[in-house]
């Protein structure tokens, strides 16, 4: 019986020294905010607390000259959140960068796949963090 293993995949993370970074976790959070209209619902979808999701949104909004997310306080209609035009552009450009990286190193990934050991999937690392 042949076991299918996940494809190798690069993970793009951009460090903004001294401490900020942009990566798939923050971009996924933005995409879920766009989808749900809610920071708390986006956080729940990523298995994180509202506070954690809010802190990541706050970090995103401070990283750039324009905010990525605008939120509204609760009231009769309840609270909500929406991406700004800059937030939409940030998602699009990040996903385009991911594609360019994948295209640029496709040959190297193919080579790595040919020399990949059978037990490679049993080790996890910090790359799964939502911090980036």
Tab-separated table of C-alpha atoms in Angstrom:
chain	number	residue	atom	x	y	z
A	1	UNK	CA	0.000	0.000	0.000
A	2	UNK	CA	1.427	3.392	-1.006
A	3	UNK	CA	1.231	6.224	1.520
A	4	UNK	CA	0.759	9.735	0.220
A	5	UNK	CA	2.856	12.364	1.951
A	6	UNK	CA	2.170	16.077	1.863
A	7	UNK	CA	4.180	17.988	-0.694
A	8	UNK	CA	7.131	20.003	0.487
A	9	UNK	CA	6.216	23.635	0.789
A	10	UNK	CA	8.216	26.733	1.543
A	11	UNK	CA	6.905	29.074	4.213
A	12	UNK	CA	7.373	32.779	3.587
A	13	UNK	CA	8.032	34.929	6.626
A	14	UNK	CA	9.250	38.485	6.426
A	15	UNK	CA	11.001	39.885	9.474
A	16	UNK	CA	10.550	43.556	10.307
A	17	UNK	CA	13.391	44.186	12.766
A	18	UNK	CA	13.553	44.487	15.632
A	19	UNK	CA	10.540	42.319	16.558
A	20	UNK	CA	7.677	42.323	14.034
A	21	UNK	CA	7.117	39.738	11.344
A	22	UNK	CA	4.649	38.977	8.615
A	23	UNK	CA	3.818	35.434	7.617
A	24	UNK	CA	1.098	32.964	6.831
A	25	UNK	CA	-0.545	33.162	10.261
A	26	UNK	CA	-1.286	36.871	10.087
A	27	UNK	CA	-2.304	36.648	6.438
A	28	UNK	CA	-4.666	33.763	7.236
A	29	UNK	CA	-6.153	35.831	10.062
A	30	UNK	CA	-6.766	38.710	7.634
A	31	UNK	CA	-8.419	36.345	5.158
A	32	UNK	CA	-10.693	34.966	7.873
A	33	UNK	CA	-11.610	38.480	9.043
A	34	UNK	CA	-12.567	39.270	5.443
A	35	UNK	CA	-14.652	36.077	5.320
A	36	UNK	CA	-16.358	36.388	8.722
A	37	UNK	CA	-16.447	40.144	9.327
A	38	UNK	CA	-15.241	39.454	12.852
A	39	UNK	CA	-11.921	39.341	14.679
A	40	UNK	CA	-13.317	36.939	17.275
A	41	UNK	CA	-14.792	34.564	14.664
A	42	UNK	CA	-11.528	34.637	12.704
A	43	UNK	CA	-9.608	33.854	15.882
A	44	UNK	CA	-11.948	30.972	16.736
A	45	UNK	CA	-11.473	29.558	13.243
A	46	UNK	CA	-7.728	29.520	13.941
A	47	UNK	CA	-8.157	28.074	17.443
A	48	UNK	CA	-7.014	31.207	19.222
A	49	UNK	CA	-8.579	33.514	21.765
A	50	UNK	CA	-10.146	36.821	20.848
A	51	UNK	CA	-7.370	38.559	22.781
A	52	UNK	CA	-4.663	36.776	20.772
A	53	UNK	CA	-6.406	37.574	17.477
A	54	UNK	CA	-6.866	41.207	18.522
A	55	UNK	CA	-3.176	41.491	19.476
A	56	UNK	CA	-2.156	40.144	16.054
A	57	UNK	CA	-4.481	42.615	14.305
A	58	UNK	CA	-3.084	45.408	16.438
A	59	UNK	CA	0.461	44.363	15.499
A	60	UNK	CA	-0.492	44.347	11.810
A	61	UNK	CA	-2.052	47.782	12.087
A	62	UNK	CA	1.126	49.154	13.715
A	63	UNK	CA	3.534	47.528	11.237
A	64	UNK	CA	2.541	49.687	8.291
A	65	UNK	CA	1.709	53.300	7.521
A	66	UNK	CA	-1.917	52.275	6.945
A	67	UNK	CA	-4.131	49.926	8.973
A	68	UNK	CA	-5.094	46.519	7.587
A	69	UNK	CA	-8.270	46.114	9.646
A	70	UNK	CA	-10.919	48.555	10.853
A	71	UNK	CA	-13.118	47.414	13.702
A	72	UNK	CA	-16.381	48.714	15.113
A	73	UNK	CA	-17.409	48.454	18.712
A	74	UNK	CA	-20.522	46.522	19.637
A	75	UNK	CA	-23.909	48.144	19.760
A	76	UNK	CA	-27.373	47.444	18.379
A	77	UNK	CA	-25.871	45.846	15.296
A	78	UNK	CA	-23.008	44.263	17.232
A	79	UNK	CA	-19.345	44.788	16.569
A	80	UNK	CA	-17.511	43.816	13.483
A	81	UNK	CA	-14.330	44.169	11.530
A	82	UNK	CA	-13.469	44.735	7.905
A	83	UNK	CA	-10.301	44.830	5.883
A	84	UNK	CA	-9.175	48.167	4.602
A	85	UNK	CA	-8.132	48.527	0.964
A	86	UNK	CA	-4.551	48.284	2.243
A	87	UNK	CA	-5.397	45.008	4.036
A	88	UNK	CA	-6.765	43.582	0.780
A	89	UNK	CA	-3.616	44.673	-1.058
A	90	UNK	CA	-1.414	43.170	1.665
A	91	UNK	CA	-3.090	39.761	1.301
A	92	UNK	CA	-2.871	39.842	-2.486
A	93	UNK	CA	0.779	40.866	-2.549
A	94	UNK	CA	1.787	38.342	0.121
A	95	UNK	CA	0.094	35.509	-1.806
A	96	UNK	CA	1.833	36.682	-4.997
A	97	UNK	CA	5.187	36.638	-3.183
A	98	UNK	CA	4.473	33.075	-2.036
A	99	UNK	CA	3.810	32.030	-5.631
A	100	UNK	CA	7.016	33.666	-6.865
A	101	UNK	CA	9.046	31.914	-4.162
A	102	UNK	CA	7.473	28.565	-5.064
A	103	UNK	CA	8.190	29.103	-8.761
A	104	UNK	CA	11.758	30.228	-8.089
A	105	UNK	CA	12.664	27.162	-6.018
A	106	UNK	CA	10.483	24.528	-7.718
A	107	UNK	CA	13.503	22.651	-9.082
A	108	UNK	CA	15.146	22.592	-5.649
A	109	UNK	CA	11.929	21.377	-4.007
A	110	UNK	CA	11.693	18.591	-6.590
A	111	UNK	CA	15.251	17.563	-5.772
A	112	UNK	CA	14.537	17.646	-2.021
A	113	UNK	CA	11.518	15.422	-2.614
A	114	UNK	CA	13.705	12.819	-4.327
A	115	UNK	CA	16.087	12.661	-1.349
A	116	UNK	CA	13.433	13.007	1.352
A	117	UNK	CA	13.463	10.353	4.056
A	118	UNK	CA	10.367	8.347	4.906
A	119	UNK	CA	10.203	9.555	8.530
A	120	UNK	CA	10.350	13.281	7.765
A	121	UNK	CA	6.706	13.866	8.750
A	122	UNK	CA	7.211	12.760	12.362
A	123	UNK	CA	9.054	15.914	13.463
A	124	UNK	CA	7.301	19.220	14.052
A	125	UNK	CA	8.873	22.605	14.533
A	126	UNK	CA	7.899	26.167	15.320
A	127	UNK	CA	6.834	26.933	11.742
A	128	UNK	CA	3.186	26.263	12.606
A	129	UNK	CA	2.956	29.285	14.878
A	130	UNK	CA	0.237	31.876	14.214
A	131	UNK	CA	2.563	34.651	15.341
A	132	UNK	CA	3.905	35.409	11.922
